Coordinates of C-alpha atoms and ligand atoms in Angstrom, one line a residue:
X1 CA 0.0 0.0 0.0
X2 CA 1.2 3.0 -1.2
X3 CA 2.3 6.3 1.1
X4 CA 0.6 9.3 0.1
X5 CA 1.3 12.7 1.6
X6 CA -0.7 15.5 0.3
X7 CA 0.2 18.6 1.1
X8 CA -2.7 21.9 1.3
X9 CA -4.2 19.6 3.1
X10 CA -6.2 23.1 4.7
X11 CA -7.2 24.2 1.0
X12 CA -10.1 24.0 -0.6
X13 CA -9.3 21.1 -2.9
X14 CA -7.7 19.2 0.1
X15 CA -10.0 19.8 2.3
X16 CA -12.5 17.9 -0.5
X17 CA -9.9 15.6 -1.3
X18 CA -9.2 14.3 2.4
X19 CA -12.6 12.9 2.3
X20 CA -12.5 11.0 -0.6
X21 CA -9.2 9.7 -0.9
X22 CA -9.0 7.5 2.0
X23 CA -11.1 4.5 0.3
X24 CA -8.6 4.8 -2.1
X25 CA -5.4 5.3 -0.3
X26 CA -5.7 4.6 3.5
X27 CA -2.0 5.5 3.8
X28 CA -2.6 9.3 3.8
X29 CA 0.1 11.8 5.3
X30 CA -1.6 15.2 5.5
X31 CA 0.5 18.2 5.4
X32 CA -0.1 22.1 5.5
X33 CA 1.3 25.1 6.5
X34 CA -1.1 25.1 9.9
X35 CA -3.4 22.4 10.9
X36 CA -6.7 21.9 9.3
X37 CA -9.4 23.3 11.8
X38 CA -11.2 20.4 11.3
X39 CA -8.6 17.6 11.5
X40 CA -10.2 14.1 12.6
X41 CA -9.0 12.0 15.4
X42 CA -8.4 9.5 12.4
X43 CA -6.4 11.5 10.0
X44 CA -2.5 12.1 10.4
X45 CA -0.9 15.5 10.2
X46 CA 2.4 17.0 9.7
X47 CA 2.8 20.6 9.4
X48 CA 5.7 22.2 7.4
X49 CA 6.3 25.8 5.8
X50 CA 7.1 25.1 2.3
X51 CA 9.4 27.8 1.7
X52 CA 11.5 25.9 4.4
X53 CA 13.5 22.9 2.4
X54 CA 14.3 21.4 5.8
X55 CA 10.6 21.1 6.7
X56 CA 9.8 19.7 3.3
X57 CA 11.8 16.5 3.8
X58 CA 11.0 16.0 6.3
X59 CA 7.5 15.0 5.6
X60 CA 8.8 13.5 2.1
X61 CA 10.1 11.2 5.0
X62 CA 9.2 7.2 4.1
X63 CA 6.5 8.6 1.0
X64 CA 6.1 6.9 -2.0
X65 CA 4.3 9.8 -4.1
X66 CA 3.7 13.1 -3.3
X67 CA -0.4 15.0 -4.4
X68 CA 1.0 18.5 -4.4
X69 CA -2.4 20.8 -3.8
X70 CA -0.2 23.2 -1.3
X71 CA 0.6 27.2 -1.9
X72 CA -1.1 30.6 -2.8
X73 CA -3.9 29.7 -4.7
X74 CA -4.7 32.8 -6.4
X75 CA -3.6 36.0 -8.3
X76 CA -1.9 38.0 -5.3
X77 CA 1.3 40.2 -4.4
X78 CA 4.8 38.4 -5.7
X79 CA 6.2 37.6 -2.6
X80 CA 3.8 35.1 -0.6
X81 CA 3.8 33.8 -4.6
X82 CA 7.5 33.7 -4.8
X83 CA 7.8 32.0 -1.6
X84 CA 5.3 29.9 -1.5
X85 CA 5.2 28.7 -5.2
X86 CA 8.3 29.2 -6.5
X87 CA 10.9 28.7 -3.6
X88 CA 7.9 26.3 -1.9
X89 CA 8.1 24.6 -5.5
X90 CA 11.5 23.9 -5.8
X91 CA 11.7 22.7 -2.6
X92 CA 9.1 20.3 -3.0
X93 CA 10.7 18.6 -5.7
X94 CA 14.4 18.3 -4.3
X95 CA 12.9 17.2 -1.3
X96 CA 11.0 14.9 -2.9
X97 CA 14.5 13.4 -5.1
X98 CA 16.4 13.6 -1.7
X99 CA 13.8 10.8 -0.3
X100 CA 13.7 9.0 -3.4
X101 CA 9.6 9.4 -3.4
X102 CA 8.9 7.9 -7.3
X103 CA 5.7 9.8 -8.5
X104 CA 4.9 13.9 -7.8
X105 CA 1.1 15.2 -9.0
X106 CA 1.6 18.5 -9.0
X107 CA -1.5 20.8 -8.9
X108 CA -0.7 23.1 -11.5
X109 CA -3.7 25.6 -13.1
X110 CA -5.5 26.9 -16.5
X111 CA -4.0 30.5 -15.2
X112 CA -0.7 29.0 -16.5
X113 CA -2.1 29.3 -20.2
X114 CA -4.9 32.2 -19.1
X115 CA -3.9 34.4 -22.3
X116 CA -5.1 32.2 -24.8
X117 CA -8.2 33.2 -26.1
X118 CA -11.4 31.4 -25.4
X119 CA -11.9 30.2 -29.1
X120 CA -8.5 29.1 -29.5
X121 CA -8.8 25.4 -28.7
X122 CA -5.1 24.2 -27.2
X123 CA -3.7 21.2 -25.8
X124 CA -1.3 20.6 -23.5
X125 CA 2.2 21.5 -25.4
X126 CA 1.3 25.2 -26.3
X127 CA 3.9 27.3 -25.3
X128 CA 2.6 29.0 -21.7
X129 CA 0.3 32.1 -21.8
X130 CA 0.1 33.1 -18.2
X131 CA -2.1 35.5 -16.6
X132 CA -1.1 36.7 -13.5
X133 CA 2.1 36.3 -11.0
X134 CA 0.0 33.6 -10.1
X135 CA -0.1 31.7 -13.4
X136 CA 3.6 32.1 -13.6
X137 CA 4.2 30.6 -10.8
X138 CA 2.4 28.1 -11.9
X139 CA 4.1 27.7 -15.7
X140 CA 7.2 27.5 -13.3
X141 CA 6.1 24.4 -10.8
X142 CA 5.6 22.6 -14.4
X143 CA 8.7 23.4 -15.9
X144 CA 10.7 22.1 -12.2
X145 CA 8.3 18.8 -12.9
X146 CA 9.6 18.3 -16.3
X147 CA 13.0 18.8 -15.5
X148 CA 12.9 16.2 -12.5
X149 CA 11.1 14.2 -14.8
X150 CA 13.8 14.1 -17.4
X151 CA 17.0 14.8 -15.2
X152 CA 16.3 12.6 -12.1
X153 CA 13.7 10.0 -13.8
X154 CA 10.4 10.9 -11.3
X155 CA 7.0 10.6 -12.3
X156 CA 5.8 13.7 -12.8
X157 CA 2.0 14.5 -13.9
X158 CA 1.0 17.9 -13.6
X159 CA -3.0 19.0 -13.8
X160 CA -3.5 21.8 -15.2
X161 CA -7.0 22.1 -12.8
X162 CA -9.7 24.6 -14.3
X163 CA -12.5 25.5 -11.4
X164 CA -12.8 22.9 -8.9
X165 CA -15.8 22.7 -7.0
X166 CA -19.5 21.0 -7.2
X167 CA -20.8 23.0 -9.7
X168 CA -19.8 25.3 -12.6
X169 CA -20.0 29.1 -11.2
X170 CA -20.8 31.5 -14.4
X171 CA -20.6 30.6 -18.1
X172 CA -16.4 30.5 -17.8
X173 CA -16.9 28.0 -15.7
X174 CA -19.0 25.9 -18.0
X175 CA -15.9 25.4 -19.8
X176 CA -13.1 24.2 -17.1
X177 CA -15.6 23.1 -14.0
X178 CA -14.0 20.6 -13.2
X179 CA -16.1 18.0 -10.2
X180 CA -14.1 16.4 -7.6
X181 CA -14.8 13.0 -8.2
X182 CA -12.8 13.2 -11.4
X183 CA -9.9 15.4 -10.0
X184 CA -9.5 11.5 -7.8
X185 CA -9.4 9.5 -11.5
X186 CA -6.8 12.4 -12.7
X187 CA -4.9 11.6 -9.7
X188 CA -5.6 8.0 -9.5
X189 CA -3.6 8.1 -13.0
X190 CA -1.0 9.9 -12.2
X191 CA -0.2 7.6 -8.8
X192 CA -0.7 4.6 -10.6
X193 CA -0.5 4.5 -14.3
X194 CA 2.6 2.5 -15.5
X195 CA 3.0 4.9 -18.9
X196 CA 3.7 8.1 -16.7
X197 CA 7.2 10.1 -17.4
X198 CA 6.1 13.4 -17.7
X199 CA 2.8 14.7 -18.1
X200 CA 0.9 17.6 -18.3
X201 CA -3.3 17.0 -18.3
X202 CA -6.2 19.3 -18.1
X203 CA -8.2 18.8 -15.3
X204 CA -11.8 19.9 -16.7
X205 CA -15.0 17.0 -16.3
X206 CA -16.9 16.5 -19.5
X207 CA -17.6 20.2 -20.3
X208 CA -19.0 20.5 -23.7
X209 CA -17.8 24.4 -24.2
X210 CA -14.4 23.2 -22.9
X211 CA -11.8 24.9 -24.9
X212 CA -9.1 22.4 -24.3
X213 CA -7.6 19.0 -25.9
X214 CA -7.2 16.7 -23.3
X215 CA -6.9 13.4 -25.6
X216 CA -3.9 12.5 -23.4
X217 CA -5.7 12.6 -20.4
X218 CA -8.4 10.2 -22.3
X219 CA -6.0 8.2 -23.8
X220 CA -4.5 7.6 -20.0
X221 CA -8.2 6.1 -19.2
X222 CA -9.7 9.5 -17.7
X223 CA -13.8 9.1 -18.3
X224 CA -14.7 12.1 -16.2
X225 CA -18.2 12.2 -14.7
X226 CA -18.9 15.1 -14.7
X227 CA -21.5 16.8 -17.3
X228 CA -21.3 20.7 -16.3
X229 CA -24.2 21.9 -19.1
X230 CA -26.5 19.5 -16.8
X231 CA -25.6 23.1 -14.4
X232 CA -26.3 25.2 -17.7
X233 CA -29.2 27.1 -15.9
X234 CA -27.6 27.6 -12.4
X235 CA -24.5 29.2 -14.6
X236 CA -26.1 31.4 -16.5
X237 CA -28.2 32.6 -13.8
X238 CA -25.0 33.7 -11.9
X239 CA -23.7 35.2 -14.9
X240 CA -26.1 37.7 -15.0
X241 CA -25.5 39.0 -11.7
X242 CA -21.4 39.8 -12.7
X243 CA -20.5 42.9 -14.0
X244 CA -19.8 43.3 -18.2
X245 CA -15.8 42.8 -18.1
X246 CA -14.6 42.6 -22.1
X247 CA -11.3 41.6 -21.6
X248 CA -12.1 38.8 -18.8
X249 CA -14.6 37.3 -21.3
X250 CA -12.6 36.9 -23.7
X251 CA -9.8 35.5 -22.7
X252 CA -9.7 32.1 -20.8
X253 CA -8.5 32.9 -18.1
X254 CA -11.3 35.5 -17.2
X255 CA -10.4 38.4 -14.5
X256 CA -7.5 36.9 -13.6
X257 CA -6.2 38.7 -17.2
X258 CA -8.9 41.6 -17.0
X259 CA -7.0 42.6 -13.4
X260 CA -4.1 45.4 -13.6
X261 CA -5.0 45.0 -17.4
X262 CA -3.6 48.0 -19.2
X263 CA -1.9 46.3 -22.0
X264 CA -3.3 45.6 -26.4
X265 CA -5.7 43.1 -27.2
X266 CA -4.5 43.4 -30.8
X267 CA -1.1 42.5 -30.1
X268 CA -1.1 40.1 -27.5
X269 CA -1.7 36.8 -30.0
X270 CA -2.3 36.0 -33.2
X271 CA -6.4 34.7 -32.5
X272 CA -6.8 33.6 -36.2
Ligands
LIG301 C1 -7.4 28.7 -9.9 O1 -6.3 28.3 -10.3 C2 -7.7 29.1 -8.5 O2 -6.9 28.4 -7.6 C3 -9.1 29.1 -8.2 O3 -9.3 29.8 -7.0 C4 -10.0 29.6 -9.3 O4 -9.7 31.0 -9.5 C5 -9.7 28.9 -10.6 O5 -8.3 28.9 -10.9 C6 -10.5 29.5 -11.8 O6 -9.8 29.8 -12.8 O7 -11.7 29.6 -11.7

């Protein structure tokens, strides 16, 4: 049975995920930054600062693979992002070769590739288009995966995770939701899948407005669940309560481009 530690173990996504991983893996090392407030007499806990290398292994301790979910989360000022992100990145994945775990998921995000336009369909091995300090820290925790993929010989999968949650939020949405259940197959696949070197997947459910390829994630065995135009009504019914934003709705990465926005549509890519 394999050792799992997951780290944002506090987050949103872990907080989801520490329910339903357990069936799966019962050998689940929790990690965070602080404690969850709601930590169970039943779940173990080890608390490290990523920024800290030191810390880091020392819950890579005995693991075999390594659900990466920890770090800043959103769009924000560079240097929780640079600490937490980059230096908590980097630190994650030499930890992770000092203690010889094999396989890393690393919870990367659509704001890596934000500045592609919503009718542009891409896959996984467009050149990255971030959006936001944020999405760059992001385009940077894949390019450390890659290169302890191919340097040191780990397992790296990295999901590229659109909006997690239980339902799609506003018509963006519609396009990346992406439903719990099948963020545990992406993972599942990345932990266990003997064809894994290095790979970058989209982590969207069966969205038919998605604006992403993600035949390798299908051709890995994902069969997501998820259906989000079954939540068609519920999304457009929030959409009509945001505020116009042009440049948000055309890009993909919504606001997250839209904010501190002062630069050229016209020159940014060529959309034909
Ligand atoms: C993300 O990467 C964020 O972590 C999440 O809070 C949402 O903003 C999501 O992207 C999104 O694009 O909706």
């Amino acid at each position: 049975m394999p050792r799992i530690l997951m780290t944002g173990a506090a987050g949103g996504i872990g907080t989801s995920l520490r329910k339903l991983l357990p069936p799966i893996y019962p050998d689940l090392v929790l990690s965070d930054i602080k404690k969850p407030a709601d930590l169970g007499s039943h779940e173990r806990f080890k608390a490290a600062d990523l920024a800290d290398l030191a810390q880091v292994e020392a819950i890579c301790e005995g693991v075999d693979a390594i659900l990466h979910f920890g770090g800043y989360s959103v769009e924000g000022p560079w240097d929780p992002i640079l600490q937490s992100n980059i230096i908590g990145g980097y630190n994650l994945f030499e930890a992770a070769r000092r203690k010889a775990v094999t396989r890393v998921i690393f919870a990367s995000s659509n704001h890596a590739v934000g500045f592609y336009p919503r009718h542009h369909r891409i896959g996984t091995d467009v050149t990255p288009r971030p959006d936001s300090r944020y999405g760059v820290s992001k385009a940077f925790g894949e390019a450390i995966g890659a290169l302890y993929a191919d340097k040191h010989g780990m397992k790296v999968t990295c999901i590229r995770i659109g909006n997690f949650g239980d339902k799609p939020l506003d018509h963006r949405r519609l396009a990346i939701w992406l439903k719990p259940e099948d963020l545990v197959q992406l993972c599942r696949i990345g932990l266990e899948h003997p064809d894994i070197q290095f790979e970058i997947l989209y982590g969207a459910s069966y969205n038919e407005r998605s604006w992403w390829d993600n035949h390798r994630a299908y051709n890995l065995g994902y069969r997501p669940t998820g259906r989000a135009e079954d939540f068609r009504e519920h999304a457009t019914a929030e959409q009509a309560q945001l505020k116009p934003d042009a440049v948000a709705e055309f890009y993909q990465g919504g606001v997250f481009c839209s904010m501190d926005f002062d630069g050229d549509n016209s020159k940014i890519i060529d959309w034909t």
